[in-house]
PDB file of C-alpha atoms in Angstrom:
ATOM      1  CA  UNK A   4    -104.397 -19.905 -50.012  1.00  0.00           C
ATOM      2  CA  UNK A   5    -102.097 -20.577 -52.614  1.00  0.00           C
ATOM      3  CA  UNK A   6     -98.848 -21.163 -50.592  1.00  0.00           C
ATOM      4  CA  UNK A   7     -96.221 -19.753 -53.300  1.00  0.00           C
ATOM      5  CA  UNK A   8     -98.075 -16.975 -54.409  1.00  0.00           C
ATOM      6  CA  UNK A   9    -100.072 -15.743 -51.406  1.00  0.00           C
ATOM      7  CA  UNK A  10    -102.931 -15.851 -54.113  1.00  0.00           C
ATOM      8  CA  UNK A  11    -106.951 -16.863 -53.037  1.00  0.00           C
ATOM      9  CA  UNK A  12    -108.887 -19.177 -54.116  1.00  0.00           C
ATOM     10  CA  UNK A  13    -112.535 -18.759 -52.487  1.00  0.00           C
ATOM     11  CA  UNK A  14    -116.074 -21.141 -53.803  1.00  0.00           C
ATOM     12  CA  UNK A  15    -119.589 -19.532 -53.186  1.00  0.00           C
ATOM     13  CA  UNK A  16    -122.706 -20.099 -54.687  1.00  0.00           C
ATOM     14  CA  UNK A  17    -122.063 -16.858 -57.421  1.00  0.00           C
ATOM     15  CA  UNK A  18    -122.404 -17.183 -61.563  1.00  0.00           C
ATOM     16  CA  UNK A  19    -118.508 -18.034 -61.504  1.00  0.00           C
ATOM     17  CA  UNK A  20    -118.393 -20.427 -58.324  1.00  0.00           C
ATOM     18  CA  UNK A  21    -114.210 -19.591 -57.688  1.00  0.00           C
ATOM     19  CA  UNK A  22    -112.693 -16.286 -57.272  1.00  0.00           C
ATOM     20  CA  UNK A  23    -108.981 -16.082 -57.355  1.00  0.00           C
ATOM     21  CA  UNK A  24    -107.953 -13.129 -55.567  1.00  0.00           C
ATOM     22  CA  UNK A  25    -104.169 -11.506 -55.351  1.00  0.00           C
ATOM     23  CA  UNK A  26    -102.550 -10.765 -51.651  1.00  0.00           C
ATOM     24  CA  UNK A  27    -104.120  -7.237 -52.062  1.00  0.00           C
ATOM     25  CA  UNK A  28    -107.555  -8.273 -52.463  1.00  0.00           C
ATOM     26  CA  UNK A  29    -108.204  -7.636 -56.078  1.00  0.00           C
ATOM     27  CA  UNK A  30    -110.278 -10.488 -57.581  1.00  0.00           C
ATOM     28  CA  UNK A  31    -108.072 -11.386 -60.414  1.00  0.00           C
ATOM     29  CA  UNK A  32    -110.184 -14.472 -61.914  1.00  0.00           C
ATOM     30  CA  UNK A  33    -113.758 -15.816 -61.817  1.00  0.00           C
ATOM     31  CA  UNK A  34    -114.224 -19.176 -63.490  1.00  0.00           C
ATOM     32  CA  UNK A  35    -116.377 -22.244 -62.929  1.00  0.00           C
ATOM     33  CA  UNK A  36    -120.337 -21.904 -63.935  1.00  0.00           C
ATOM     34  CA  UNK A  37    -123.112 -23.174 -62.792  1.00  0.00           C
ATOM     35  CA  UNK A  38    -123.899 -26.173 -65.867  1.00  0.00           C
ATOM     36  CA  UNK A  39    -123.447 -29.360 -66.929  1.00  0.00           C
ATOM     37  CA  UNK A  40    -120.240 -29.101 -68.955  1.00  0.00           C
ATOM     38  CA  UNK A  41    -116.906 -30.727 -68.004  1.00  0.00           C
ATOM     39  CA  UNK A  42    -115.314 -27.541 -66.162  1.00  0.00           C
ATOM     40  CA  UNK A  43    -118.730 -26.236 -65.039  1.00  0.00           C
ATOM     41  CA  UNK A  44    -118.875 -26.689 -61.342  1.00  0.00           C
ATOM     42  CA  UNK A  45    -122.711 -27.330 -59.940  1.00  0.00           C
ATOM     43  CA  UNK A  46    -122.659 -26.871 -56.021  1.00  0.00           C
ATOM     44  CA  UNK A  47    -118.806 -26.179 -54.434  1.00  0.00           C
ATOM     45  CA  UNK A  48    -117.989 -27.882 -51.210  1.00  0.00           C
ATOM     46  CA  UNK A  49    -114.250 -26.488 -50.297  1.00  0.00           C
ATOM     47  CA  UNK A  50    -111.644 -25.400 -52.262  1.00  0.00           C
ATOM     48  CA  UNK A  51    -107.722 -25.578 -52.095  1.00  0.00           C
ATOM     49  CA  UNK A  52    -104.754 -24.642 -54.099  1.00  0.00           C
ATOM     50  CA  UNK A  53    -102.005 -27.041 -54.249  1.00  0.00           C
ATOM     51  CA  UNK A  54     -97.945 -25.512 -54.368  1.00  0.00           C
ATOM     52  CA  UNK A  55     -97.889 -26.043 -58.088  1.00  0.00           C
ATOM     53  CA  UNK A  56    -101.155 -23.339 -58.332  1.00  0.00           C
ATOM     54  CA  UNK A  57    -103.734 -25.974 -59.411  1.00  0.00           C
ATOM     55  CA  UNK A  58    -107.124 -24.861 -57.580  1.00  0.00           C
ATOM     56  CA  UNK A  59    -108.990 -28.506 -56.761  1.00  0.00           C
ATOM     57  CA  UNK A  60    -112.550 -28.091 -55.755  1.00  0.00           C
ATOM     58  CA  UNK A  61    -114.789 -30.728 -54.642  1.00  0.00           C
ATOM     59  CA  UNK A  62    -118.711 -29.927 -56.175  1.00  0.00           C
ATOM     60  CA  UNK A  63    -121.435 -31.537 -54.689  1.00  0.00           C
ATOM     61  CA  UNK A  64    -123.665 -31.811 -57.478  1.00  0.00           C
ATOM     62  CA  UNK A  65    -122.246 -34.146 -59.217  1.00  0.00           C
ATOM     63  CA  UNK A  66    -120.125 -35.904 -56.387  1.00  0.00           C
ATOM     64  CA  UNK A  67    -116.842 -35.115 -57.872  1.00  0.00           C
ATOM     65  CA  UNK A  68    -113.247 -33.667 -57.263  1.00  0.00           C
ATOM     66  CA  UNK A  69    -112.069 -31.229 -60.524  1.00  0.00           C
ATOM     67  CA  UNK A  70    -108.830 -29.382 -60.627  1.00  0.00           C
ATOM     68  CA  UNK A  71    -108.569 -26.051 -63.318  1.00  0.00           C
ATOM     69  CA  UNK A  72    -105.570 -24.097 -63.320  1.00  0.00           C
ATOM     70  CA  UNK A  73    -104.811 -20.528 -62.130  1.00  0.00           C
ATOM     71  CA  UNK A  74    -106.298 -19.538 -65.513  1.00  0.00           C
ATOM     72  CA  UNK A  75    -109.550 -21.267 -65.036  1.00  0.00           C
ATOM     73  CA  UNK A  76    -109.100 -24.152 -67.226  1.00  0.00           C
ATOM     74  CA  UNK A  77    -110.284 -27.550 -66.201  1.00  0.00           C
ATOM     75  CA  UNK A  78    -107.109 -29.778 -65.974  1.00  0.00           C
ATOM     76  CA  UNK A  79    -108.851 -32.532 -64.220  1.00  0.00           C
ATOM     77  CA  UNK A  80    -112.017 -34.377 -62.905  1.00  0.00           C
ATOM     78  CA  UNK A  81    -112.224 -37.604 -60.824  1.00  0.00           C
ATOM     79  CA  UNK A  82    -116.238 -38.588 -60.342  1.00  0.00           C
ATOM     80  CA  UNK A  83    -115.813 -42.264 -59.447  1.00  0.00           C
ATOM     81  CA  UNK A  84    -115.860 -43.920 -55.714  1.00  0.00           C
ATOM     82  CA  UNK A  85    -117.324 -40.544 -53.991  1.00  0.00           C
ATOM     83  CA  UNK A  86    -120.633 -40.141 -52.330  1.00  0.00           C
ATOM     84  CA  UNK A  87    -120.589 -36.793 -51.257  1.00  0.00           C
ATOM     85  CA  UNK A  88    -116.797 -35.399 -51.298  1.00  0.00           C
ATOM     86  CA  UNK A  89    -116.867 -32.498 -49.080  1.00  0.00           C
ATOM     87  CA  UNK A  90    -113.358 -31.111 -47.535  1.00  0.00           C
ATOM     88  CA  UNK A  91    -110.289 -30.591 -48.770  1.00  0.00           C
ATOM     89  CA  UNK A  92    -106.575 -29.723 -48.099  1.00  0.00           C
ATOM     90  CA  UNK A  93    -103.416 -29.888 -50.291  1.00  0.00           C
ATOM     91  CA  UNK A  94     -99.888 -31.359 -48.974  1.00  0.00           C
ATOM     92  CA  UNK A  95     -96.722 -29.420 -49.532  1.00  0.00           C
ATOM     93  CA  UNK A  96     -96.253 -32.089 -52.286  1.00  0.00           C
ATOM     94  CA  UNK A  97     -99.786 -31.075 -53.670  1.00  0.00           C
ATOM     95  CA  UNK A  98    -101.250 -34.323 -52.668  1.00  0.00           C
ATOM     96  CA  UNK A  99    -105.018 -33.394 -51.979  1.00  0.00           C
ATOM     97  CA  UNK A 100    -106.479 -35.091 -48.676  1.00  0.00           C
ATOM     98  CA  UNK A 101    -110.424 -34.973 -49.041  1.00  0.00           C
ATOM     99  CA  UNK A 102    -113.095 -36.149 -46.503  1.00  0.00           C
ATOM    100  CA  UNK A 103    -116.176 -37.751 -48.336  1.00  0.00           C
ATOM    101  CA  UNK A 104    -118.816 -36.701 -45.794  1.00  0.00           C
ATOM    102  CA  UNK A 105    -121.598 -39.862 -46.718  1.00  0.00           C
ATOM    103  CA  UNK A 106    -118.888 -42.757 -47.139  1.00  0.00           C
ATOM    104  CA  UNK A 107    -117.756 -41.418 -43.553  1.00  0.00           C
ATOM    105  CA  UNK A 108    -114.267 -41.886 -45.160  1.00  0.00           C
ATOM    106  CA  UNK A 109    -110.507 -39.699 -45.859  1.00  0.00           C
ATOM    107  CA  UNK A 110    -108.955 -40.032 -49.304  1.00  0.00           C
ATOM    108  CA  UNK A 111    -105.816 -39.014 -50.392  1.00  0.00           C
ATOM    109  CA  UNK A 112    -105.635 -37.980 -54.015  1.00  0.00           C
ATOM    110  CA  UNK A 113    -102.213 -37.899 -55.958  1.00  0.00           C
ATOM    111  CA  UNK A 114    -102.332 -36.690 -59.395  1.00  0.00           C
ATOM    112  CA  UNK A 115    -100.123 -35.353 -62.053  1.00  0.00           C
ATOM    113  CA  UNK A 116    -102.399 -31.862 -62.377  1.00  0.00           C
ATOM    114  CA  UNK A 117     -99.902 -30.719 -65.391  1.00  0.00           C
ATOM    115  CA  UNK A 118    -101.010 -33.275 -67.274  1.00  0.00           C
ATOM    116  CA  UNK A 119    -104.200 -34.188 -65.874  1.00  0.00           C
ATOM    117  CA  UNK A 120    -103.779 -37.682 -64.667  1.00  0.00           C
ATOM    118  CA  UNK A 121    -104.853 -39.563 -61.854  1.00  0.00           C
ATOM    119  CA  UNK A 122    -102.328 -41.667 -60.282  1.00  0.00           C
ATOM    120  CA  UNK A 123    -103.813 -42.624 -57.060  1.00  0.00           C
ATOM    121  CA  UNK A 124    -106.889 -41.922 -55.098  1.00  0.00           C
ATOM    122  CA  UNK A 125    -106.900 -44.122 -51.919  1.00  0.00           C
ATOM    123  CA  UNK A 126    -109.035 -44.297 -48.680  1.00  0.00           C
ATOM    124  CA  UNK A 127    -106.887 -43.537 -45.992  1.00  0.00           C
ATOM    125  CA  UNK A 128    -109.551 -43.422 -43.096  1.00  0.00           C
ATOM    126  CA  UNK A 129    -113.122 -45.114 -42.906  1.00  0.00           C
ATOM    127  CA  UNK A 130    -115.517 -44.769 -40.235  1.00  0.00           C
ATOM    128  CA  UNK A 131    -115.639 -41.551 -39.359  1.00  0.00           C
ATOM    129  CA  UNK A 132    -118.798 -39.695 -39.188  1.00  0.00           C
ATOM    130  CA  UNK A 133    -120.027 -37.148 -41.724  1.00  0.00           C
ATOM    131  CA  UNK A 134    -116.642 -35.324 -41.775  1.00  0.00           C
ATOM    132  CA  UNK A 135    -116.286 -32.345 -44.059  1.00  0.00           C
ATOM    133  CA  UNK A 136    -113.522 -29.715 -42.661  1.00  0.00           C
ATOM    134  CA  UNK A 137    -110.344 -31.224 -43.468  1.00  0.00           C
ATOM    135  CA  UNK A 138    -106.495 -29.685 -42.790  1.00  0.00           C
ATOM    136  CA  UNK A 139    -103.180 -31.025 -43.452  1.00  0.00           C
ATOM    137  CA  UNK A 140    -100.163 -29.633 -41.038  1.00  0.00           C
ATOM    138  CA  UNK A 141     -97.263 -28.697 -43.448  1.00  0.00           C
ATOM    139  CA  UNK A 142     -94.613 -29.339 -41.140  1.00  0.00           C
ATOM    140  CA  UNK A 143     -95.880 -32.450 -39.242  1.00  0.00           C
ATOM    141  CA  UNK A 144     -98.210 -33.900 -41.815  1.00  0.00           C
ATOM    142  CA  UNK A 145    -100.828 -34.210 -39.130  1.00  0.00           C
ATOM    143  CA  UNK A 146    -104.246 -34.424 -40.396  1.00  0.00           C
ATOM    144  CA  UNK A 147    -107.507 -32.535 -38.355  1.00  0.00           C
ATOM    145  CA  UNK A 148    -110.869 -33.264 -39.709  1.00  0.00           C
ATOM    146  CA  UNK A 149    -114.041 -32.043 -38.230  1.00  0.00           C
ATOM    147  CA  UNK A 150    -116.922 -34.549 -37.569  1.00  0.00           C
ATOM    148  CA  UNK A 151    -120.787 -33.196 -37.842  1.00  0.00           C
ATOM    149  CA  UNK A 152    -122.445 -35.782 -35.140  1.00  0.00           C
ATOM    150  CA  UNK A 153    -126.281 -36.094 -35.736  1.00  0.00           C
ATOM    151  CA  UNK A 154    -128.164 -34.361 -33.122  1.00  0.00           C
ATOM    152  CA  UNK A 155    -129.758 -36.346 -30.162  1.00  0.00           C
ATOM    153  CA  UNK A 156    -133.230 -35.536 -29.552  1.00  0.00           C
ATOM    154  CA  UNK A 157    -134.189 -31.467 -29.560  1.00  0.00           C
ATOM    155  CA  UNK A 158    -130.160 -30.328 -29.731  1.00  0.00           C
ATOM    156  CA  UNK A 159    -129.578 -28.903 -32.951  1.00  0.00           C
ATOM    157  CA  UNK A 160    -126.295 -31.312 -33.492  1.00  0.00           C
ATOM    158  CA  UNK A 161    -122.760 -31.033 -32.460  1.00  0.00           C
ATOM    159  CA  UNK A 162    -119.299 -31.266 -33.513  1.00  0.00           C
ATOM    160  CA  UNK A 163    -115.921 -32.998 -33.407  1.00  0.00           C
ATOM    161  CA  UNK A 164    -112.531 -32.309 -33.932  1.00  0.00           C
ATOM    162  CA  UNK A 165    -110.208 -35.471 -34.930  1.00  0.00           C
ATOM    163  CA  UNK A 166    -106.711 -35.095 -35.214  1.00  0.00           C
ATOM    164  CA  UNK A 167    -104.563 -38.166 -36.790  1.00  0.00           C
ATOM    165  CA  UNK A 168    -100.549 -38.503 -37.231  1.00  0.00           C
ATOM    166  CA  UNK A 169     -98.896 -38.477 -40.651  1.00  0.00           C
ATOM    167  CA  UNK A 170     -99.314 -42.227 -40.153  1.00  0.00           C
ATOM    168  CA  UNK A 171    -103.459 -41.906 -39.837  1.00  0.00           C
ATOM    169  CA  UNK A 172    -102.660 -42.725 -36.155  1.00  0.00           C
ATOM    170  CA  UNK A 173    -105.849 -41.064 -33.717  1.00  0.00           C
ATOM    171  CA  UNK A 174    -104.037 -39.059 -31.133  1.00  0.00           C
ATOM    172  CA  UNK A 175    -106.984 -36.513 -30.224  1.00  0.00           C
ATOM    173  CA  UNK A 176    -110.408 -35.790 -30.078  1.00  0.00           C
ATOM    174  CA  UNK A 177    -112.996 -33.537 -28.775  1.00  0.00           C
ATOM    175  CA  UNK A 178    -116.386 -33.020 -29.411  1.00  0.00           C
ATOM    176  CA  UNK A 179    -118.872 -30.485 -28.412  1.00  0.00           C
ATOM    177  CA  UNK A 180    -119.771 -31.809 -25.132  1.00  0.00           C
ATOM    178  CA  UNK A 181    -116.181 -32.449 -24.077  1.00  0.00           C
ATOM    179  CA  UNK A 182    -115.632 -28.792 -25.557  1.00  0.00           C
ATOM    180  CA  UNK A 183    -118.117 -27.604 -23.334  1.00  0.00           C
ATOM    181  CA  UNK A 184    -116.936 -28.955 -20.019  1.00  0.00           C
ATOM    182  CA  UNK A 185    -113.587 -27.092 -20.510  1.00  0.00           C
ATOM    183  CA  UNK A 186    -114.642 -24.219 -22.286  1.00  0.00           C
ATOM    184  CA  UNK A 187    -116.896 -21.271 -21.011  1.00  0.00           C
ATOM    185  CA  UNK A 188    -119.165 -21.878 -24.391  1.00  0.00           C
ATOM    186  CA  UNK A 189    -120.632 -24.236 -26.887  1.00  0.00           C
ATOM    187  CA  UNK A 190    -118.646 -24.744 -30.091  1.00  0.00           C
ATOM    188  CA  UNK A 191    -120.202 -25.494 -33.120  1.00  0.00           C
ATOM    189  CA  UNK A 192    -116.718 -25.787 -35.488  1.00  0.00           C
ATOM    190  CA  UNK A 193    -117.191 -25.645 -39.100  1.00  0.00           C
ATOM    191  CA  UNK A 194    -113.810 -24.643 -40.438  1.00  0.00           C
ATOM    192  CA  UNK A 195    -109.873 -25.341 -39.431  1.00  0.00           C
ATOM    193  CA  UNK A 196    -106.514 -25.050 -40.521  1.00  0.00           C
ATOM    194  CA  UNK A 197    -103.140 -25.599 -38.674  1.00  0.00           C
ATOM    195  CA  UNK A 198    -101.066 -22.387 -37.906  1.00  0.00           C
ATOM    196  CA  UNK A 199     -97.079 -22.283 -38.999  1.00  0.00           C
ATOM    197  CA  UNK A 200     -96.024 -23.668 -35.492  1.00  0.00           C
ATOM    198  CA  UNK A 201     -98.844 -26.601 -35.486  1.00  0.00           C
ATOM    199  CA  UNK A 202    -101.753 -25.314 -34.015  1.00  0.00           C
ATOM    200  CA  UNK A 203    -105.370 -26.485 -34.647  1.00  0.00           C
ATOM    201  CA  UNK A 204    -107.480 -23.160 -35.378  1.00  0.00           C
ATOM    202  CA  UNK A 205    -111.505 -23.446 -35.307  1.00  0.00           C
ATOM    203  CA  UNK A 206    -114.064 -21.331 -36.539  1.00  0.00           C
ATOM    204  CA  UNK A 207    -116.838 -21.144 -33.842  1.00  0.00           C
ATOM    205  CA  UNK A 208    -120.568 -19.891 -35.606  1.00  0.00           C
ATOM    206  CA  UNK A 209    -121.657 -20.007 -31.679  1.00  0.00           C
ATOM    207  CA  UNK A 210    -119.550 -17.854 -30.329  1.00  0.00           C
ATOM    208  CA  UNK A 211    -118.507 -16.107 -34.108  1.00  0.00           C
ATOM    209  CA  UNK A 212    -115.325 -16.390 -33.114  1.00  0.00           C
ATOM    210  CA  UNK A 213    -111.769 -18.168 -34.025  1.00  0.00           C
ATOM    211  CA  UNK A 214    -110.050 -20.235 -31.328  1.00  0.00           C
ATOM    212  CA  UNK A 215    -106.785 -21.833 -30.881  1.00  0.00           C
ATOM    213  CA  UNK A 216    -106.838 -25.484 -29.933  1.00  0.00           C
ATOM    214  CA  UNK A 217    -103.478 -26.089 -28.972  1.00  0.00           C
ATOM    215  CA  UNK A 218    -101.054 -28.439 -31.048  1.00  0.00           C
ATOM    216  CA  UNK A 219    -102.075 -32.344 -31.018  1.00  0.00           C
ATOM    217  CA  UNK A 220     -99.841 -32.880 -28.115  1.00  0.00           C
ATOM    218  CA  UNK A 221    -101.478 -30.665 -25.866  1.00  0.00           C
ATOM    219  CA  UNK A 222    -105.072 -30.793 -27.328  1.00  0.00           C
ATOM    220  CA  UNK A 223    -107.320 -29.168 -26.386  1.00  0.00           C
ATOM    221  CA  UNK A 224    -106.365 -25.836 -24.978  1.00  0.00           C
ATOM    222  CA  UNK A 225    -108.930 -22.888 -25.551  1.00  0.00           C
ATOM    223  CA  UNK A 226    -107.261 -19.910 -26.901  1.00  0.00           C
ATOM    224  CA  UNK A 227    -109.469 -17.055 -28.636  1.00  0.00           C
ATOM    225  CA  UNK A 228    -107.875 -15.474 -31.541  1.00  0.00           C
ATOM    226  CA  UNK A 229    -110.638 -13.593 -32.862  1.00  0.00           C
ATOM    227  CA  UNK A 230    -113.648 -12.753 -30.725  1.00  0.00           C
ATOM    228  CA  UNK A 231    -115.166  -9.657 -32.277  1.00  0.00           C
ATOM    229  CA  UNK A 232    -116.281  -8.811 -36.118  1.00  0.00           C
ATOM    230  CA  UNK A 233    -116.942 -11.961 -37.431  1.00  0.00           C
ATOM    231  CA  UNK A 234    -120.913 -12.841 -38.142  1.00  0.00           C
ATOM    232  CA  UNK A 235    -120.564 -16.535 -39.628  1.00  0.00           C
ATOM    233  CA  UNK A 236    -117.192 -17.835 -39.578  1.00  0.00           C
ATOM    234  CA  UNK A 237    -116.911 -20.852 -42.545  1.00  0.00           C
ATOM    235  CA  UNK A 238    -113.421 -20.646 -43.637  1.00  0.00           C
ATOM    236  CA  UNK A 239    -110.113 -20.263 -42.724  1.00  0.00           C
ATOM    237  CA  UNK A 240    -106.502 -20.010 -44.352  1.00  0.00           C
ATOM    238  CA  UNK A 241    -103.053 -18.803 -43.431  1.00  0.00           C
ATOM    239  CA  UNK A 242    -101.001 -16.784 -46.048  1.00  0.00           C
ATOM    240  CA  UNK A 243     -97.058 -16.599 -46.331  1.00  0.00           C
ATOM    241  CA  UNK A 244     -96.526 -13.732 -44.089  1.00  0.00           C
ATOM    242  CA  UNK A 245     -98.846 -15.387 -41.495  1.00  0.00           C
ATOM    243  CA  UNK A 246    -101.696 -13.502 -41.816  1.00  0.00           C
ATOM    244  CA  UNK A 247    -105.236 -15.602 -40.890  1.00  0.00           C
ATOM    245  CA  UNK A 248    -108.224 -15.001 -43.382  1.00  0.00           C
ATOM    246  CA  UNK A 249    -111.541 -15.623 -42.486  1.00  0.00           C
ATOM    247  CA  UNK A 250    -114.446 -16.410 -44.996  1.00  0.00           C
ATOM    248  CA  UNK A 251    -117.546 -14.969 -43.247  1.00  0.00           C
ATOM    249  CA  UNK A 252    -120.722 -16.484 -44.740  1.00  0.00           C
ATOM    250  CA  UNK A 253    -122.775 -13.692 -42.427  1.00  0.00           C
ATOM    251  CA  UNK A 254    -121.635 -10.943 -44.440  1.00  0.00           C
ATOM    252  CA  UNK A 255    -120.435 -12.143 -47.713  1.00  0.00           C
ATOM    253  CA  UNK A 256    -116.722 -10.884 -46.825  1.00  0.00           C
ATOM    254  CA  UNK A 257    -113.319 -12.274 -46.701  1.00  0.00           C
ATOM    255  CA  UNK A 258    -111.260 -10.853 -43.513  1.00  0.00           C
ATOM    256  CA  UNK A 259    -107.348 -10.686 -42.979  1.00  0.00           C
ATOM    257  CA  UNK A 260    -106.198 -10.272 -40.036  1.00  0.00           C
ATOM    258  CA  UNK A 261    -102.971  -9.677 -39.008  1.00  0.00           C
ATOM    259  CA  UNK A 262    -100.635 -12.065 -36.680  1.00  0.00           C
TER     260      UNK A 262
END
């Protein structure tokens, strides 16, 4: 979600890999094809929107970060150092934290997107296994990243949820198993965001549901937010006005729901 504009930005596998969509739902902009070209974008990971409304996507196949503007126009691409960048999340100062899911590691990307520069791009986390889900707190500048652990004989994998201080400090972490002793179900979590007050918020594909986490300091708590309607939760944003959206892979939909 763009955070000035309440504007969209969602990736999919489509002709046009983004749609920009306006706070009523009407898909205002398709840009990004499939193809080899500078601005084409192969196979999008995640997608964010900084608060200058540059949308930064991170595309798979051809391990790379690229930033177009509102318009569509490619503004932007960084290709070097990545293995397989993954997640993303933009800073109130539209610094871009990404999680490069095979290097196990968290960058943070600073960039002058008006004029297409690179100024920075430094690893700010290493060891961390096969993260992809990343979110930023605007307030706190906390940093949650989700972990995909490999699975352990028949189990079909698990998850973890990391959460680090502004600093890159480790002050909580739960994983599946943990998740599960506290919790009445499994959680598989693929996507999160923080809420205005500094909440984690999961999408759960297990129990197609979103659940509140609690904020760091009291991590984890297990509070459902949505529990019904959802087929395969895989994204998650907050607007201005504190609405949630949910990307739902099951269905090809985005939901809103109110707060």
């Amino acid at each position: 979600a763009c955070p000035g504009s309440g504007r969209l930005a969602v990736a999919h596998d489509g002709k046009k890999r983004i749609h920009v969509f306006g706070p009523s739902g009407f898909c205002l902009r398709r840009f990004g094809e499939r193809g080899d070209a500078g601005s084409d974008i192969k196979y999008p990971l995640d997608v964010t929107v900084t608060s200058d409304g540059h949308v930064v996507v991170t595309d798979g196949g051809d391990c790379s970060v690229k930033a177009f503007d509102l318009e569509g126009r490619g503004v932007l691409a960084v290709r070097e150092g990545f293995c397989l960048p993954w997640g993303l999340d933009a800073t109130p100062k539209s610094e871009v934290i990404l999680t490069d899911s095979e290097a196990g590691a968290l960058y943070r990307l600073t960039a002058d997107f008006q004029r297409g520069e690179l100024k920075k791009c430094q690893m700010i986390r290493s060891r961390l296994v096969s993260p992809r889900a990343v979110a930023v707190c605007r307030t706190s500048g906390a940093v949650v990243v989700i972990e995909h652990l490999k699975p352990r004989g028949p189990s079909k994998g698990s998850t973890r949820v990391k959460i680090f201080s502004a600093e890159m400090d480790l002050i909580g972490q739960m994983d599946s198993f943990g998740l599960n002793l506290v919790f009445p179900s499994r959680i598989y979590a693929t996507a999160v965001a923080f809420d205005k007050d500094g909440r984690v918020i999961v999408t759960d594909v297990c129990s197609q549901a979103v659940i509140c986490l609690g904020k760091p300091e009291e991590f984890p708590v297990f509070n459902p937010l949505i529990s019904h309607g959802l087929s395969y939760p895989v994204g998650l944003a907050y607007v201005g006005n504190d609405s949630l959206v949910v990307l739902d892979s099951g269905d090809h939909s985005i939901k809103v729901y109110s707060a």
